Amino acid sequence: DVQLQASGGGLVQAGGSLRLSCVVSGFTFDEHHIGWFRQAPGKERKGISCIDNSSGITYIGDSVAGRFTISRDNAKNTVYLQMNSLKPEDTAVYYCAASKAPWRYCRIASRYDYWGQGTQVTVSS
């Protein structure tokens, strides 16, 4: 079975840091790229970062550039999202997802085939 297990969320004060992990199983890790999405209450799910597990190329959205970093450990089938300088507006449920679609679609949620269950990130002011 394909599984993506997201973890690492929690409650943190503004300016703090969290590291999210996405452990994947059930498919060939380096044949996919992994995206991190977030969804705040009443808002659409938005792609914020993605990484191609074969080449290592990454995308970071403008809203988190300079604060968030995506990385991978192919030996552990795990993708990380390091989140620094967190702001209250970063509060959301964060999801990881896997796709074999062309890289240019890495921010598009509808192009992802598999999703994790989400992890809540709450940033207090």
CSV table of N, CA and C in Angstrom, one decimal:
chain,number,residue,atom,x,y,z
A,1,ASP,N,0.8,-1.2,0.0
A,1,ASP,CA,0.0,0.0,0.0
A,1,ASP,C,0.9,1.2,0.0
A,2,VAL,N,0.4,2.2,-0.7
A,2,VAL,CA,1.1,3.5,-0.7
A,2,VAL,C,0.8,4.3,0.5
A,3,GLN,N,1.8,4.8,1.2
A,3,GLN,CA,1.5,5.6,2.4
A,3,GLN,C,2.5,6.8,2.4
A,4,LEU,N,1.9,7.9,2.8
A,4,LEU,CA,2.7,9.1,3.2
A,4,LEU,C,2.4,9.5,4.6
A,5,GLN,N,3.3,9.5,5.4
A,5,GLN,CA,3.1,9.8,6.8
A,5,GLN,C,3.8,11.1,7.2
A,6,ALA,N,2.9,12.2,7.4
A,6,ALA,CA,3.5,13.5,7.7
A,6,ALA,C,3.5,13.6,9.2
A,7,SER,N,4.5,14.2,9.8
A,7,SER,CA,4.6,14.4,11.2
A,7,SER,C,5.4,15.7,11.5
A,8,GLY,N,5.4,16.1,12.7
A,8,GLY,CA,6.3,17.2,13.1
A,8,GLY,C,5.6,18.5,13.4
A,9,GLY,N,4.3,18.5,13.2
A,9,GLY,CA,3.6,19.8,13.5
A,9,GLY,C,3.4,20.0,15.0
A,10,GLY,N,2.9,21.1,15.3
A,10,GLY,CA,2.7,21.5,16.7
A,10,GLY,C,2.4,22.9,16.9
A,11,LEU,N,2.4,23.3,18.2
A,11,LEU,CA,2.2,24.7,18.5
A,11,LEU,C,3.5,25.4,18.8
A,12,VAL,N,3.7,26.5,18.2
A,12,VAL,CA,5.0,27.2,18.4
A,12,VAL,C,4.7,28.7,18.4
A,13,GLN,N,5.5,29.5,19.1
A,13,GLN,CA,5.4,30.9,19.1
A,13,GLN,C,5.9,31.5,17.8
A,14,ALA,N,5.4,32.7,17.5
A,14,ALA,CA,6.0,33.4,16.3
A,14,ALA,C,7.5,33.6,16.5
A,15,GLY,N,8.2,33.3,15.3
A,15,GLY,CA,9.6,33.4,15.4
A,15,GLY,C,10.3,32.0,15.6
A,16,GLY,N,9.5,31.1,16.0
A,16,GLY,CA,10.0,29.7,16.3
A,16,GLY,C,10.2,28.9,15.0
A,17,SER,N,10.6,27.6,15.3
A,17,SER,CA,10.9,26.7,14.2
A,17,SER,C,10.2,25.4,14.4
A,18,LEU,N,9.9,24.7,13.3
A,18,LEU,CA,9.5,23.3,13.3
A,18,LEU,C,10.1,22.6,12.1
A,19,ARG,N,10.2,21.3,12.2
A,19,ARG,CA,10.6,20.5,11.1
A,19,ARG,C,9.6,19.5,10.8
A,20,LEU,N,9.0,19.5,9.7
A,20,LEU,CA,8.0,18.5,9.3
A,20,LEU,C,8.7,17.4,8.5
A,21,SER,N,8.3,16.2,8.7
A,21,SER,CA,8.8,15.0,8.0
A,21,SER,C,7.7,14.3,7.2
A,22,CYS,N,8.0,13.8,6.1
A,22,CYS,CA,7.1,13.0,5.3
A,22,CYS,C,7.8,11.7,4.9
A,23,VAL,N,7.4,10.6,5.6
A,23,VAL,CA,7.9,9.3,5.3
A,23,VAL,C,7.0,8.6,4.3
A,24,VAL,N,7.6,8.1,3.2
A,24,VAL,CA,6.8,7.5,2.2
A,24,VAL,C,7.2,6.0,2.0
A,25,SER,N,6.2,5.2,1.6
A,25,SER,CA,6.4,3.8,1.4
A,25,SER,C,5.4,3.4,0.4
A,26,GLY,N,5.7,2.2,-0.3
A,26,GLY,CA,4.8,1.6,-1.2
A,26,GLY,C,5.0,2.1,-2.7
A,27,PHE,N,6.0,2.9,-2.9
A,27,PHE,CA,6.3,3.3,-4.3
A,27,PHE,C,7.7,3.7,-4.4
A,28,THR,N,8.2,3.8,-5.6
A,28,THR,CA,9.6,4.1,-5.8
A,28,THR,C,9.9,5.5,-5.6
A,29,PHE,N,10.6,5.8,-4.5
A,29,PHE,CA,10.8,7.1,-4.0
A,29,PHE,C,11.3,8.1,-5.1
A,30,ASP,N,12.4,7.7,-5.7
A,30,ASP,CA,13.1,8.6,-6.6
A,30,ASP,C,12.4,8.7,-8.0
A,31,GLU,N,11.2,8.1,-8.2
A,31,GLU,CA,10.5,8.3,-9.4
A,31,GLU,C,9.4,9.3,-9.2
A,32,HIS,N,9.3,9.9,-8.1
A,32,HIS,CA,8.3,10.9,-7.8
A,32,HIS,C,8.9,12.2,-7.3
A,33,HIS,N,8.1,13.3,-7.4
A,33,HIS,CA,8.5,14.4,-6.6
A,33,HIS,C,7.4,14.5,-5.5
A,34,ILE,N,7.9,15.2,-4.4
A,34,ILE,CA,7.1,15.3,-3.2
A,34,ILE,C,6.8,16.8,-3.0
A,35,GLY,N,5.5,17.1,-2.8
A,35,GLY,CA,5.1,18.5,-2.5
A,35,GLY,C,4.6,18.7,-1.1
A,36,TRP,N,4.8,19.8,-0.6
A,36,TRP,CA,4.2,20.2,0.7
A,36,TRP,C,3.1,21.3,0.4
A,37,PHE,N,2.0,21.0,0.9
A,37,PHE,CA,0.8,21.9,0.7
A,37,PHE,C,0.4,22.3,2.1
A,38,ARG,N,-0.4,23.4,2.2
A,38,ARG,CA,-1.0,23.8,3.4
A,38,ARG,C,-2.4,24.3,3.2
A,39,GLN,N,-3.2,24.1,4.2
A,39,GLN,CA,-4.6,24.6,4.1
A,39,GLN,C,-5.0,25.2,5.4
A,40,ALA,N,-5.3,26.5,5.3
A,40,ALA,CA,-5.9,27.2,6.5
A,40,ALA,C,-7.4,27.1,6.5
A,41,PRO,N,-8.0,27.2,7.6
A,41,PRO,CA,-9.5,27.2,7.6
A,41,PRO,C,-10.1,28.1,6.7
A,42,GLY,N,-11.0,27.6,5.8
A,42,GLY,CA,-11.8,28.5,4.9
A,42,GLY,C,-11.0,28.9,3.7
A,43,LYS,N,-9.8,28.3,3.5
A,43,LYS,CA,-9.0,28.7,2.4
A,43,LYS,C,-8.6,27.4,1.5
A,44,GLU,N,-8.2,27.7,0.3
A,44,GLU,CA,-7.8,26.6,-0.6
A,44,GLU,C,-6.5,26.0,-0.2
A,45,ARG,N,-6.3,24.7,-0.5
A,45,ARG,CA,-5.0,24.1,-0.3
A,45,ARG,C,-4.0,24.7,-1.3
A,46,LYS,N,-2.9,25.1,-0.7
A,46,LYS,CA,-1.9,25.8,-1.6
A,46,LYS,C,-0.5,25.1,-1.5
A,47,GLY,N,0.1,24.9,-2.7
A,47,GLY,CA,1.4,24.3,-2.7
A,47,GLY,C,2.5,25.3,-2.3
A,48,ILE,N,3.3,25.0,-1.4
A,48,ILE,CA,4.3,25.9,-0.9
A,48,ILE,C,5.8,25.5,-1.2
A,49,SER,N,6.0,24.2,-1.4
A,49,SER,CA,7.3,23.7,-1.7
A,49,SER,C,7.3,22.3,-2.3
A,50,CYS,N,8.2,22.0,-3.1
A,50,CYS,CA,8.3,20.6,-3.7
A,50,CYS,C,9.7,20.3,-4.0
A,51,ILE,N,10.0,19.0,-4.1
A,51,ILE,CA,11.3,18.5,-4.4
A,51,ILE,C,11.3,17.3,-5.3
A,52,ASP,N,12.1,17.3,-6.3
A,52,ASP,CA,12.2,16.1,-7.2
A,52,ASP,C,13.2,15.2,-6.5
A,53,ASN,N,12.7,14.0,-6.2
A,53,ASN,CA,13.6,13.0,-5.5
A,53,ASN,C,14.7,12.4,-6.3
A,54,SER,N,14.6,12.5,-7.6
A,54,SER,CA,15.7,12.0,-8.4
A,54,SER,C,16.8,13.1,-8.6
A,55,SER,N,16.4,14.3,-9.0
A,55,SER,CA,17.4,15.3,-9.3
A,55,SER,C,17.8,16.2,-8.1
A,56,GLY,N,16.8,16.3,-7.2
A,56,GLY,CA,17.0,17.2,-6.1
A,56,GLY,C,16.6,18.6,-6.3
A,57,ILE,N,16.1,18.9,-7.5
A,57,ILE,CA,15.7,20.3,-7.7
A,57,ILE,C,14.5,20.6,-6.8
A,58,THR,N,14.4,21.9,-6.4
A,58,THR,CA,13.4,22.3,-5.5
A,58,THR,C,12.7,23.5,-5.9
A,59,TYR,N,11.5,23.7,-5.4
A,59,TYR,CA,10.7,24.9,-5.5
A,59,TYR,C,10.3,25.4,-4.2
A,60,ILE,N,10.4,26.7,-3.9
A,60,ILE,CA,9.9,27.3,-2.7
A,60,ILE,C,9.0,28.4,-3.1
A,61,GLY,N,7.8,28.5,-2.5
A,61,GLY,CA,6.9,29.5,-2.8
A,61,GLY,C,7.3,30.9,-2.2
A,62,ASP,N,6.8,31.9,-2.8
A,62,ASP,CA,7.2,33.3,-2.4
A,62,ASP,C,6.8,33.5,-1.0
A,63,SER,N,5.7,33.0,-0.5
A,63,SER,CA,5.3,33.3,0.8
A,63,SER,C,6.1,32.7,1.9
A,64,VAL,N,7.0,31.7,1.6
A,64,VAL,CA,7.8,31.1,2.6
A,64,VAL,C,9.3,31.1,2.2
A,65,ALA,N,9.6,31.7,1.1
A,65,ALA,CA,11.0,31.8,0.6
A,65,ALA,C,11.9,32.5,1.7
A,66,GLY,N,13.0,32.0,1.9
A,66,GLY,CA,13.9,32.6,2.9
A,66,GLY,C,13.7,32.1,4.3
A,67,ARG,N,12.5,31.4,4.5
A,67,ARG,CA,12.2,30.9,5.9
A,67,ARG,C,12.1,29.4,5.9
A,68,PHE,N,11.6,28.8,4.8
A,68,PHE,CA,11.4,27.4,4.7
A,68,PHE,C,12.4,26.7,3.8
A,69,THR,N,12.8,25.5,4.1
A,69,THR,CA,13.7,24.8,3.3
A,69,THR,C,13.2,23.4,3.1
A,70,ILE,N,13.2,22.9,1.9
A,70,ILE,CA,12.8,21.5,1.7
A,70,ILE,C,14.1,20.6,1.4
A,71,SER,N,14.1,19.4,1.9
A,71,SER,CA,15.2,18.5,1.6
A,71,SER,C,14.7,17.1,1.7
A,72,ARG,N,15.6,16.2,1.3
A,72,ARG,CA,15.2,14.8,1.2
A,72,ARG,C,16.3,13.9,1.7
A,73,ASP,N,16.0,12.7,2.1
A,73,ASP,CA,16.9,11.7,2.5
A,73,ASP,C,16.4,10.4,1.7
A,74,ASN,N,17.0,10.2,0.6
A,74,ASN,CA,16.6,9.0,-0.2
A,74,ASN,C,16.7,7.7,0.5
A,75,ALA,N,17.7,7.6,1.3
A,75,ALA,CA,18.0,6.3,2.1
A,75,ALA,C,16.8,6.0,3.1
A,76,LYS,N,16.2,7.1,3.5
A,76,LYS,CA,15.1,7.0,4.5
A,76,LYS,C,13.7,7.2,3.9
A,77,ASN,N,13.7,7.4,2.6
A,77,ASN,CA,12.4,7.7,1.9
A,77,ASN,C,11.7,8.8,2.6
A,78,THR,N,12.4,9.8,2.9
A,78,THR,CA,11.8,10.9,3.8
A,78,THR,C,12.1,12.3,3.1
A,79,VAL,N,11.1,13.1,3.2
A,79,VAL,CA,11.3,14.5,2.8
A,79,VAL,C,11.0,15.4,4.0
A,80,TYR,N,11.8,16.4,4.1
A,80,TYR,CA,11.6,17.3,5.3
A,80,TYR,C,11.3,18.7,4.8
A,81,LEU,N,10.6,19.4,5.7
A,81,LEU,CA,10.3,20.8,5.5
A,81,LEU,C,10.7,21.5,6.8
A,82,GLN,N,11.9,22.2,6.7
A,82,GLN,CA,12.3,23.0,7.8
A,82,GLN,C,11.7,24.3,7.8
A,83,MET,N,11.0,24.7,8.8
A,83,MET,CA,10.3,26.0,8.9
A,83,MET,C,10.9,26.8,10.0
A,84,ASN,N,11.4,27.9,9.6
A,84,ASN,CA,12.0,28.9,10.5
A,84,ASN,C,11.3,30.2,10.5
A,85,SER,N,11.5,31.0,11.5
A,85,SER,CA,10.9,32.3,11.5
A,85,SER,C,9.4,32.3,11.3
A,86,LEU,N,8.7,31.3,12.0
A,86,LEU,CA,7.3,31.1,11.7
A,86,LEU,C,6.5,32.3,12.1
A,87,LYS,N,5.4,32.5,11.3
A,87,LYS,CA,4.5,33.6,11.5
A,87,LYS,C,3.1,33.1,11.8
A,88,PRO,N,2.2,33.9,12.5
A,88,PRO,CA,0.8,33.4,12.7
A,88,PRO,C,0.1,33.0,11.4
A,89,GLU,N,0.5,33.7,10.3
A,89,GLU,CA,-0.2,33.3,9.0
A,89,GLU,C,0.3,32.0,8.4
A,90,ASP,N,1.3,31.4,9.0
A,90,ASP,CA,1.7,30.0,8.6
A,90,ASP,C,0.8,29.0,9.2
A,91,THR,N,-0.1,29.4,10.1
A,91,THR,CA,-1.0,28.4,10.8
A,91,THR,C,-1.9,27.7,9.7
A,92,ALA,N,-1.8,26.4,9.7
A,92,ALA,CA,-2.6,25.6,8.7
A,92,ALA,C,-2.3,24.1,9.0
A,93,VAL,N,-3.1,23.3,8.3
A,93,VAL,CA,-2.8,21.9,8.2
A,93,VAL,C,-1.8,21.7,7.0
A,94,TYR,N,-0.7,21.0,7.3
A,94,TYR,CA,0.3,20.8,6.3
A,94,TYR,C,0.2,19.4,5.8
A,95,TYR,N,0.2,19.2,4.5
A,95,TYR,CA,0.1,17.9,3.8
A,95,TYR,C,1.3,17.7,3.0
A,96,CYS,N,1.8,16.5,2.9
A,96,CYS,CA,2.7,16.1,1.9
A,96,CYS,C,2.0,15.2,0.9
A,97,ALA,N,2.5,15.2,-0.3
A,97,ALA,CA,1.9,14.5,-1.4
A,97,ALA,C,3.0,14.1,-2.4
A,98,ALA,N,2.6,13.0,-3.2
A,98,ALA,CA,3.6,12.5,-4.2
A,98,ALA,C,3.0,12.5,-5.6
A,99,SER,N,3.8,12.8,-6.5
A,99,SER,CA,3.4,12.9,-7.9
A,99,SER,C,4.4,12.4,-8.9
A,100,LYS,N,4.0,11.9,-10.0
A,100,LYS,CA,4.9,11.6,-11.1
A,100,LYS,C,4.6,12.5,-12.3
A,101,ALA,N,3.8,13.5,-12.1
A,101,ALA,CA,3.5,14.5,-13.2
A,101,ALA,C,4.8,15.3,-13.5
A,102,PRO,N,4.8,15.9,-14.7
A,102,PRO,CA,6.0,16.7,-15.0
A,102,PRO,C,6.2,17.8,-13.9
A,103,TRP,N,7.5,18.1,-13.8
A,103,TRP,CA,8.0,19.0,-12.7
A,103,TRP,C,7.2,20.3,-12.7
A,104,ARG,N,6.9,20.8,-13.9
A,104,ARG,CA,6.3,22.1,-14.0
A,104,ARG,C,4.9,22.2,-13.2
A,105,TYR,N,4.4,21.0,-12.9
A,105,TYR,CA,3.1,21.0,-12.2
A,105,TYR,C,3.3,20.8,-10.7
A,106,CYS,N,4.5,21.0,-10.2
A,106,CYS,CA,4.7,20.6,-8.8
A,106,CYS,C,3.9,21.4,-7.8
A,107,ARG,N,3.4,22.6,-8.1
A,107,ARG,CA,2.6,23.3,-7.2
A,107,ARG,C,1.1,23.0,-7.3
A,108,ILE,N,0.7,22.2,-8.2
A,108,ILE,CA,-0.7,22.0,-8.5
A,108,ILE,C,-1.2,20.7,-7.8
A,109,ALA,N,-2.1,21.0,-6.9
A,109,ALA,CA,-2.6,19.9,-6.0
A,109,ALA,C,-3.2,18.8,-6.8
A,110,SER,N,-3.9,19.1,-7.9
A,110,SER,CA,-4.7,18.2,-8.7
A,110,SER,C,-3.8,17.2,-9.4
A,111,ARG,N,-2.5,17.5,-9.5
A,111,ARG,CA,-1.6,16.6,-10.2
A,111,ARG,C,-0.9,15.6,-9.3
A,112,TYR,N,-1.3,15.6,-8.1
A,112,TYR,CA,-0.7,14.7,-7.1
A,112,TYR,C,-1.5,13.4,-7.0
A,113,ASP,N,-0.9,12.3,-6.9
A,113,ASP,CA,-1.6,11.0,-6.8
A,113,ASP,C,-1.8,10.5,-5.4
A,114,TYR,N,-0.9,10.8,-4.5
A,114,TYR,CA,-1.0,10.2,-3.2
A,114,TYR,C,-0.8,11.4,-2.2
A,115,TRP,N,-1.6,11.3,-1.1
A,115,TRP,CA,-1.5,12.3,-0.1
A,115,TRP,C,-1.3,11.7,1.3
A,116,GLY,N,-0.6,12.4,2.2
A,116,GLY,CA,-0.6,12.1,3.6
A,116,GLY,C,-1.8,12.6,4.3
A,117,GLN,N,-1.8,12.3,5.6
A,117,GLN,CA,-3.0,12.7,6.4
A,117,GLN,C,-3.0,14.1,6.9
A,118,GLY,N,-1.9,14.8,6.8
A,118,GLY,CA,-1.8,16.2,7.3
A,118,GLY,C,-1.3,16.3,8.8
A,119,THR,N,-0.6,17.4,9.0
A,119,THR,CA,-0.2,17.6,10.4
A,119,THR,C,-0.4,19.1,10.7
A,120,GLN,N,-1.0,19.4,11.9
A,120,GLN,CA,-1.4,20.7,12.2
A,120,GLN,C,-0.2,21.6,12.7
A,121,VAL,N,-0.1,22.7,12.1
A,121,VAL,CA,0.9,23.7,12.6
A,121,VAL,C,0.2,24.9,13.0
A,122,THR,N,0.4,25.3,14.3
A,122,THR,CA,-0.2,26.5,14.9
A,122,THR,C,0.8,27.4,15.4
A,123,VAL,N,0.8,28.7,14.9
A,123,VAL,CA,1.8,29.6,15.3
A,123,VAL,C,1.1,30.7,16.1
A,124,SER,N,1.4,30.9,17.3
A,124,SER,CA,0.8,31.9,18.2
A,124,SER,C,1.6,33.2,18.1
A,125,SER,N,0.8,34.3,18.2
A,125,SER,CA,1.5,35.6,18.2
A,125,SER,C,1.9,36.1,19.5
